[in-house]
Short mmCIF file of C-alpha atoms and ligand atoms in Angstrom, two decimals:
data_model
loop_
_atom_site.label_atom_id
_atom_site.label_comp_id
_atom_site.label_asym_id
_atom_site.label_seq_id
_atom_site.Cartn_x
_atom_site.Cartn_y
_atom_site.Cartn_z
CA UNK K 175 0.00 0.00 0.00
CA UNK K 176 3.15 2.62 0.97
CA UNK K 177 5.27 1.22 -2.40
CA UNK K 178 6.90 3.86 -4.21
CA UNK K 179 6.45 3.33 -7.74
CA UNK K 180 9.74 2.32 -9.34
CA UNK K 181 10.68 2.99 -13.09
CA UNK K 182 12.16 -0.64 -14.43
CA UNK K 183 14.00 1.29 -17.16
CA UNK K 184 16.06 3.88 -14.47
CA UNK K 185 17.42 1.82 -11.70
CA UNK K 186 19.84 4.61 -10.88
CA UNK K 187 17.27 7.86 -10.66
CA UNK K 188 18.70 9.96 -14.21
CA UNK K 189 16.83 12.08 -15.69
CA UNK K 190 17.23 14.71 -18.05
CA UNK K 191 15.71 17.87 -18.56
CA UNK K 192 14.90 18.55 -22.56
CA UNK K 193 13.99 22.64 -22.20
CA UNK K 194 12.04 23.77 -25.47
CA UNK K 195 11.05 27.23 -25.08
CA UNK K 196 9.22 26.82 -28.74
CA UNK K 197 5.72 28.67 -29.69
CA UNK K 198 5.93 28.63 -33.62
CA UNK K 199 3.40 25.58 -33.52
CA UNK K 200 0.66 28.37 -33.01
CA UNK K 201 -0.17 32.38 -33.35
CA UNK K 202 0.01 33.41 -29.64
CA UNK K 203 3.09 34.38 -28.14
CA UNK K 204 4.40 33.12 -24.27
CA UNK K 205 4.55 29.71 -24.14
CA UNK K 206 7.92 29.79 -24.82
CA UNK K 207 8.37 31.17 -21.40
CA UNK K 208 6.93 28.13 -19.95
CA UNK K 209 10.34 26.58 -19.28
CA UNK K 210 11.60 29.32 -17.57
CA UNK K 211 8.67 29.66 -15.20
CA UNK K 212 8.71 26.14 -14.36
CA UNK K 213 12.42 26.07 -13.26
CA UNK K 214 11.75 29.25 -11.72
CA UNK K 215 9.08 27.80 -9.70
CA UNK K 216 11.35 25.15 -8.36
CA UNK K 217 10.03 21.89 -10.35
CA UNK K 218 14.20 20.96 -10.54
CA UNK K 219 14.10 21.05 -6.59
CA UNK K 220 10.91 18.87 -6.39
CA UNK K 221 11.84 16.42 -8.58
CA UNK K 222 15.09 15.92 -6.98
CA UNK K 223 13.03 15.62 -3.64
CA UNK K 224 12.09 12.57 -5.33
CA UNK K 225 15.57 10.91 -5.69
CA UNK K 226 15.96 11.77 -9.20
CA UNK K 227 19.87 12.75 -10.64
CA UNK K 228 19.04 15.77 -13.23
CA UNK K 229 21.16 17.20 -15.77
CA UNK K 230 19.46 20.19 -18.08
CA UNK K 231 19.84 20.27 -22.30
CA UNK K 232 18.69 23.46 -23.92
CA UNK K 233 18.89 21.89 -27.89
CA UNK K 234 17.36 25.68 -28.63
CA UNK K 235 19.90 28.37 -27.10
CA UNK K 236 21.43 30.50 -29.38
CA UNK K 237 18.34 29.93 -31.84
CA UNK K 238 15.97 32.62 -33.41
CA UNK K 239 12.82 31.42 -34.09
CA UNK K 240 11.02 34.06 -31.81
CA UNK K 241 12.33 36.57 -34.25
CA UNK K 242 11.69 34.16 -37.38
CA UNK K 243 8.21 33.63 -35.95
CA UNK K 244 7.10 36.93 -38.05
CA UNK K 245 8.42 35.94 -41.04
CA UNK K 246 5.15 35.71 -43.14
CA UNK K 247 6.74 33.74 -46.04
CA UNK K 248 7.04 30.75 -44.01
CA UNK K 249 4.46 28.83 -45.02
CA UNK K 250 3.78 25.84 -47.04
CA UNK K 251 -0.47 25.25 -48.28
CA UNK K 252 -1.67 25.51 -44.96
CA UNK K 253 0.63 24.93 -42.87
CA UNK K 254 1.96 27.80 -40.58
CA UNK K 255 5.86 28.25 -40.13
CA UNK K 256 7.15 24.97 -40.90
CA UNK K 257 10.72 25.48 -41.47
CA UNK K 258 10.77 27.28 -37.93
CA UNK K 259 9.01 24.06 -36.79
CA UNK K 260 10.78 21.43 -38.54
CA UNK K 261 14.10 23.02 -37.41
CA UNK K 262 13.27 23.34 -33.91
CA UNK K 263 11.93 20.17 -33.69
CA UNK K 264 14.91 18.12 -35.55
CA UNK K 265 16.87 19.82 -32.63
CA UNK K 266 14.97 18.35 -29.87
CA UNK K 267 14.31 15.32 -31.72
CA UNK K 268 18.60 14.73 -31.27
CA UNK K 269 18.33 15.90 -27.61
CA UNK K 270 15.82 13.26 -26.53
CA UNK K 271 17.09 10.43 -28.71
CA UNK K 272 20.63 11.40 -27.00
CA UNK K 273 19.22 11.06 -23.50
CA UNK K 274 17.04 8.09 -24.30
CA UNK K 275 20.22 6.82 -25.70
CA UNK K 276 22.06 7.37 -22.62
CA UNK K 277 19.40 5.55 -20.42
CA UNK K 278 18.22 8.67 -18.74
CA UNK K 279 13.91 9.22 -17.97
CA UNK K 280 13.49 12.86 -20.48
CA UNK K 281 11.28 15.09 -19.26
CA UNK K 282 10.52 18.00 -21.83
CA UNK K 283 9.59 21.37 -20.78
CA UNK K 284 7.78 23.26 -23.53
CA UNK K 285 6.61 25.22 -25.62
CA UNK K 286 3.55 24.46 -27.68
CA UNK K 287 2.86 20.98 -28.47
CA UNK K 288 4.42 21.14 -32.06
CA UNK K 289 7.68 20.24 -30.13
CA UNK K 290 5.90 16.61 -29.29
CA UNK K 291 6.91 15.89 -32.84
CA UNK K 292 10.71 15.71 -31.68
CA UNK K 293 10.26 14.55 -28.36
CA UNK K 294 8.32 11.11 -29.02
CA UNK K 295 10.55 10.75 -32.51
CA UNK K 296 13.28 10.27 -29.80
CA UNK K 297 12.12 8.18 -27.62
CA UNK K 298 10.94 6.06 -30.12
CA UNK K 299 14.24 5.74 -31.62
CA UNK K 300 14.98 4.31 -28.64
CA UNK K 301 12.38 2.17 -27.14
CA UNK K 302 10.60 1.69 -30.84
CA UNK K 303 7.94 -0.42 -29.03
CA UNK K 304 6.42 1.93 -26.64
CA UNK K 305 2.82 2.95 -26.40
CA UNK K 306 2.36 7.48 -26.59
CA UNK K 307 -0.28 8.21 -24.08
CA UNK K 308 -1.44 11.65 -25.31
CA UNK K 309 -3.53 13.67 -22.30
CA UNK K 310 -5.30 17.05 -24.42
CA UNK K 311 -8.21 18.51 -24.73
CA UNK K 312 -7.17 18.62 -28.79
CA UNK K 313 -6.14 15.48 -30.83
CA UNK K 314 -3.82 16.89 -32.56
CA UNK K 315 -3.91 15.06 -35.70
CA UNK K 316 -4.93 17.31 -37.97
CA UNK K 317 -3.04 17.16 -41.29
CA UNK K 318 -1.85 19.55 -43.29
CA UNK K 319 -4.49 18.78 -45.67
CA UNK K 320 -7.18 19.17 -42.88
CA UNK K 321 -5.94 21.71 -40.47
CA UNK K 322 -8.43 24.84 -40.44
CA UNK K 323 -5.68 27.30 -38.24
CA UNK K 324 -2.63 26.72 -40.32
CA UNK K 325 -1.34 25.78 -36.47
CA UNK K 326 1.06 22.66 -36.19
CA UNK K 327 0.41 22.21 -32.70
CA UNK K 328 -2.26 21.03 -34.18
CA UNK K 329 -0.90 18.22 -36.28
CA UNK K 330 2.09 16.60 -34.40
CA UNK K 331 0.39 13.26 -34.05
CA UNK K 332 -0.18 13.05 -37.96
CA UNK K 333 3.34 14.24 -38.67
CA UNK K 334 4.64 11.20 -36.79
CA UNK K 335 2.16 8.52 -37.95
CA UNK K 336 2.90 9.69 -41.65
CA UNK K 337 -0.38 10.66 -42.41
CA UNK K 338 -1.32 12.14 -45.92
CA UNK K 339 2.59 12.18 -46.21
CA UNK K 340 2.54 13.58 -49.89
CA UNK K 341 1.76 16.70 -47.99
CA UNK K 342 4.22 17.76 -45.73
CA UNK K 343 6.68 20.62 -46.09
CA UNK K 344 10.19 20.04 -46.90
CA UNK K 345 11.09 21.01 -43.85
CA UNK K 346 9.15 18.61 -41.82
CA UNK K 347 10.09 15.92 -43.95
CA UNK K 348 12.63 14.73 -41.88
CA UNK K 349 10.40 13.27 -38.99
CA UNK K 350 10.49 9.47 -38.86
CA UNK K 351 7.02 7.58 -38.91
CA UNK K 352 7.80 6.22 -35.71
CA UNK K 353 4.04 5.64 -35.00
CA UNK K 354 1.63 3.22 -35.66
CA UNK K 355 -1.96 3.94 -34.88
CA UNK K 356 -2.61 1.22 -32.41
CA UNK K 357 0.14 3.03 -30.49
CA UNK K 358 -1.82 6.55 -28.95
CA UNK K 359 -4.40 6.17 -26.63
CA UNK K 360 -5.69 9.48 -26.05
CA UNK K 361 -7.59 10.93 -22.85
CA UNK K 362 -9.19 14.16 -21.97
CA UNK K 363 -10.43 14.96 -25.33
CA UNK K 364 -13.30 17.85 -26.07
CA UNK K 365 -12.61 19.70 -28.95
CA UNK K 366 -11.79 17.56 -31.95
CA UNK K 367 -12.03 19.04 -35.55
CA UNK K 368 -14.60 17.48 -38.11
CA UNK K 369 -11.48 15.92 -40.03
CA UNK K 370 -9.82 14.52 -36.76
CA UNK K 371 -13.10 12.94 -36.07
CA UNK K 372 -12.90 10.80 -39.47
CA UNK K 373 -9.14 10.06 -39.28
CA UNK K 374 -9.71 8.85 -35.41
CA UNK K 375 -12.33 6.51 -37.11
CA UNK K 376 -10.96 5.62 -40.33
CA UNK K 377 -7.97 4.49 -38.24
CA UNK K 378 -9.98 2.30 -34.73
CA UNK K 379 -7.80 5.58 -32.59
CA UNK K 380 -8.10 4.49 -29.13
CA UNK K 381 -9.86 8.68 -28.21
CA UNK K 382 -11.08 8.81 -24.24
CA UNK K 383 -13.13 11.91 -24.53
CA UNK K 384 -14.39 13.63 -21.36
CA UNK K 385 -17.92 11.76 -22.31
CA UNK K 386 -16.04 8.82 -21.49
CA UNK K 387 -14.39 10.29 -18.30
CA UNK K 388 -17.88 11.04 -17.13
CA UNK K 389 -19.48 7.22 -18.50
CA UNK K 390 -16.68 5.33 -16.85
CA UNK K 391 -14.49 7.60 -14.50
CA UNK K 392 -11.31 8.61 -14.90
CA UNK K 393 -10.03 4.58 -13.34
CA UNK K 394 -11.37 2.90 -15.90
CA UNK K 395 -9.86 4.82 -18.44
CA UNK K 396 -6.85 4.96 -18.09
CA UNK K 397 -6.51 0.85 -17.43
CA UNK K 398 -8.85 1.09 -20.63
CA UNK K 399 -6.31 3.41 -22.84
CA UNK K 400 -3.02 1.23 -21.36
CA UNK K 401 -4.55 -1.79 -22.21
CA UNK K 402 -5.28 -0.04 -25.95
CA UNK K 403 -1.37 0.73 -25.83
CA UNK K 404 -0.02 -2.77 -24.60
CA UNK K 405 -2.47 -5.83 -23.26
CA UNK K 406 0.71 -7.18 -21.06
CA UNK K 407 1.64 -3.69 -19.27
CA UNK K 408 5.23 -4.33 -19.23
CA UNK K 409 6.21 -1.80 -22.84
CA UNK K 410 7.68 1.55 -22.60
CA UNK K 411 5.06 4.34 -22.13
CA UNK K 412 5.71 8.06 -23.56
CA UNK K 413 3.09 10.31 -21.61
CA UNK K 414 2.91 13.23 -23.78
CA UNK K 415 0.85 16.19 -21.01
CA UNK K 416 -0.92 19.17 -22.29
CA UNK K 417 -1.90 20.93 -19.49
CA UNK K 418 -5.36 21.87 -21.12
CA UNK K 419 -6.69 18.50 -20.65
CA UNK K 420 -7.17 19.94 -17.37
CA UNK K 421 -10.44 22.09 -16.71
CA UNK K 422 -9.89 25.65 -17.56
CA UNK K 423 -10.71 26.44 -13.93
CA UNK K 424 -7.35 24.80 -13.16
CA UNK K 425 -5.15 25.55 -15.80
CA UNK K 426 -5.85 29.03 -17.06
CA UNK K 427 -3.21 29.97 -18.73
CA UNK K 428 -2.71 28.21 -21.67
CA UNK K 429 -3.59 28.88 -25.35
CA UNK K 430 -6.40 27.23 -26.60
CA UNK K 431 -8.69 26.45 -23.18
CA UNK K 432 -11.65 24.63 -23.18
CA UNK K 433 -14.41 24.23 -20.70
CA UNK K 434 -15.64 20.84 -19.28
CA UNK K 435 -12.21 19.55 -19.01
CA UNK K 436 -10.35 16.90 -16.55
CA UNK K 437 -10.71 17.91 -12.76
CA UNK K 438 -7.74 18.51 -11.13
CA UNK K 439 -7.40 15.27 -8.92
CA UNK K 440 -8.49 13.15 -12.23
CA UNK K 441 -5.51 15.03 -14.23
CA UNK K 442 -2.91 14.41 -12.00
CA UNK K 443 -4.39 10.53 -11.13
CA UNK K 444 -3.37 9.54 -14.52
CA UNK K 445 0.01 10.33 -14.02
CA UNK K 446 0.13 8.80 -10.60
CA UNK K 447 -1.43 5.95 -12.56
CA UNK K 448 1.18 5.64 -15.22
CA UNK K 449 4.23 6.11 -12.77
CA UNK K 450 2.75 3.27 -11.04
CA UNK K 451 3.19 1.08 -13.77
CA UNK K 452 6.79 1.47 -14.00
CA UNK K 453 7.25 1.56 -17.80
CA UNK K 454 7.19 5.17 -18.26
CA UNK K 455 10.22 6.30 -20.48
CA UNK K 456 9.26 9.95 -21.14
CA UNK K 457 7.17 13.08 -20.02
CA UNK K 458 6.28 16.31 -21.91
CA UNK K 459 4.48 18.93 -20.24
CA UNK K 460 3.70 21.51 -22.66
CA UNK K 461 1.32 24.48 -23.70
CA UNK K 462 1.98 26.14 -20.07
CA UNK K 463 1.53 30.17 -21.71
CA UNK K 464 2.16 32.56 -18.48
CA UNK K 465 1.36 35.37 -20.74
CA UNK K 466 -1.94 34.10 -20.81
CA UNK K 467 -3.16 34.70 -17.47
CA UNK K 468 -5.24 37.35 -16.62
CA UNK K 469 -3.84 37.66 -12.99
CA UNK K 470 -1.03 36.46 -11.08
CA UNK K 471 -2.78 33.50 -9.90
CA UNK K 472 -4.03 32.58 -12.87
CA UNK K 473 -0.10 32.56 -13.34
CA UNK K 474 0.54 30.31 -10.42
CA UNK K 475 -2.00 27.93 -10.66
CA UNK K 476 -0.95 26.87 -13.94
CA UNK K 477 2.74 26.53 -13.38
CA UNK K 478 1.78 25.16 -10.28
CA UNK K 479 -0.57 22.40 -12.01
CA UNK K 480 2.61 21.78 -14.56
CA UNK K 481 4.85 20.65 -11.72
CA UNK K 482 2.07 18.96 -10.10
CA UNK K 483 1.86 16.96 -13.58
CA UNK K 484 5.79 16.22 -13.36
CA UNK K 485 5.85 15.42 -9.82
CA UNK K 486 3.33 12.79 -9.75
CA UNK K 487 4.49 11.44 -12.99
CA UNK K 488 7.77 10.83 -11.31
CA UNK K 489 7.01 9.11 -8.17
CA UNK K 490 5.31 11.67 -5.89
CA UNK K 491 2.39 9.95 -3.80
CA UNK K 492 0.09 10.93 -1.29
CA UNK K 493 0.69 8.33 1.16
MN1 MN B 573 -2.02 19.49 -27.49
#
């Protein structure tokens, strides 16, 4: 009952920090801040609490895509900024495969969740058989032949399953097809576009909207989406976190928000949940936008909630 969950891959504790201050997947500016205020707000100190050995990679210093982000001639059909994108995310694709690679637990800080497209390319080049538990309020698999916005935060997931392929900008032709569709279970979903819908379909998606949430509670999900992932429960898991699966009322400052989201206690049990298991290999914790709130603790609770997200997926428990 008092076991501390253990992580089968990371007998000695190492973990490494990926930070990708990155918002060219989408229009609004500040979650590229997000790193910084969650390292200001001491998440290195409380993960260490929990035994962990950390060392920090910053694959973006010394880049410019804030300044590129203006550049109006970066576009390709629909797609928004995809050489920023593609570059930025080839960058942290290295830095994850490199930690993977050097049998460290890499946790990524962002940013938007275009930088997902890097992050799960490298743990996948690593541990090619794990499972991507994706926690939004979005899906995210939007292609560029069905993305309304022009926004690749938007389209990650199709980017790495090789989805209408024939379509993607040279720059973002790089990204391995590291993912097979019987690999993402997702949970939290509420706002899925008309042509998400029909490619979740088309392709038997394992998609736990909050309908589902509310029909079966948040338990029976989750053991639901990691069966969906891997019947025998002993495969890698990439947990890829967008903190707007959490209710608004949480997590208010972050880009695209929608009402009627996780509760608090239900977003964080999922991590506690997947810990549990063991077999996680990889966290992201993106789309924390401080610019976004419309008061300090507005400010707070978010970063606060991102933390919360890391801490629990990395061995915090309440007893
Ligand atoms: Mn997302």
């Amino acid at each position: 009952m008092f076991d501390e969950p253990t992580y089968k891959h990371f007998p000695k504790k190492e973990l490494s920090f990926i930070l990708a201050p990155f918002s060219g997947g989408q229009g609004k500016g500040g979650v590229e801040d997000g790193p910084k205020y969650l390292l200001r707000a001491g998440i290195q100190s409380e993960i260490e609490k929990l035994g962990w050995e950390i060392t920090i990679d910053e694959p973006l210093k010394g880049q410019d895509f804030e300044e590129r982000k203006n550049n109006e001639t970066d576009v390709h059909g629909n797609c928004k900024r995809p050489q920023i994108v593609g570059e930025a995310t080839k960058l942290i694709y290295k830095s994850c495969k490199k930690s993977a690679e050097e049998g460290k637990l890499t946790v990524t800080l962002g940013g938007d969740h275009s930088i997902a497209i890097g992050t799960v390319a490298g743990s996948f080049a690593k541990y090619p058989d794990a499972g991507l538990l994706w926690i939004d309020a979005h899906a995210d698999i939007n292609t560029p032949l069905t993305t309304d916005s022009g926004n690749l935060h938007g389209c990650p997931v199709s980017f790495l399953m090789g989805l209408a392929k024939e379509s993607y900008p040279p720059d973002l032709q790089w990204v391995p097809q590291v993912l097979s569709t019987k690999k993402i279970a997702y949970i939290g979903l509420r706002d899925v576009d008309e042509g998400e819908k029909k490619i979740l379909k088309e392709h038997g998606i394992a998609a736990f909207s909050m309908y589902h949430v509310d029909r079966y509670g948040i338990n029976k999900v989750v053991e639901m989406a990691l069966e969906a992932l891997d019947p025998t429960g002993t495969l890698p898991i990439h947990l890829s976190y967008d903190v707007d699966a959490i209710d608004p009322q949480y997590v208010p400052a972050t880009g695209t928000p929608v009402r009627g989201g996780l509760t608090f206690r239900e977003g964080l049990f999922i991590c506690e949940r997947v810990a549990e298991t063991g077999n996680l290999v990889a966290l992201d914790v993106v789309e924390v936008n401080p610019s976004l709130g419309v008061n300090e603790m507005h400010i707070i609770d978010t970063v606060t909630a991102g933390i919360a997200v890391a801490k629990c997926s990395l061995g915090e428990t309440l007893l």
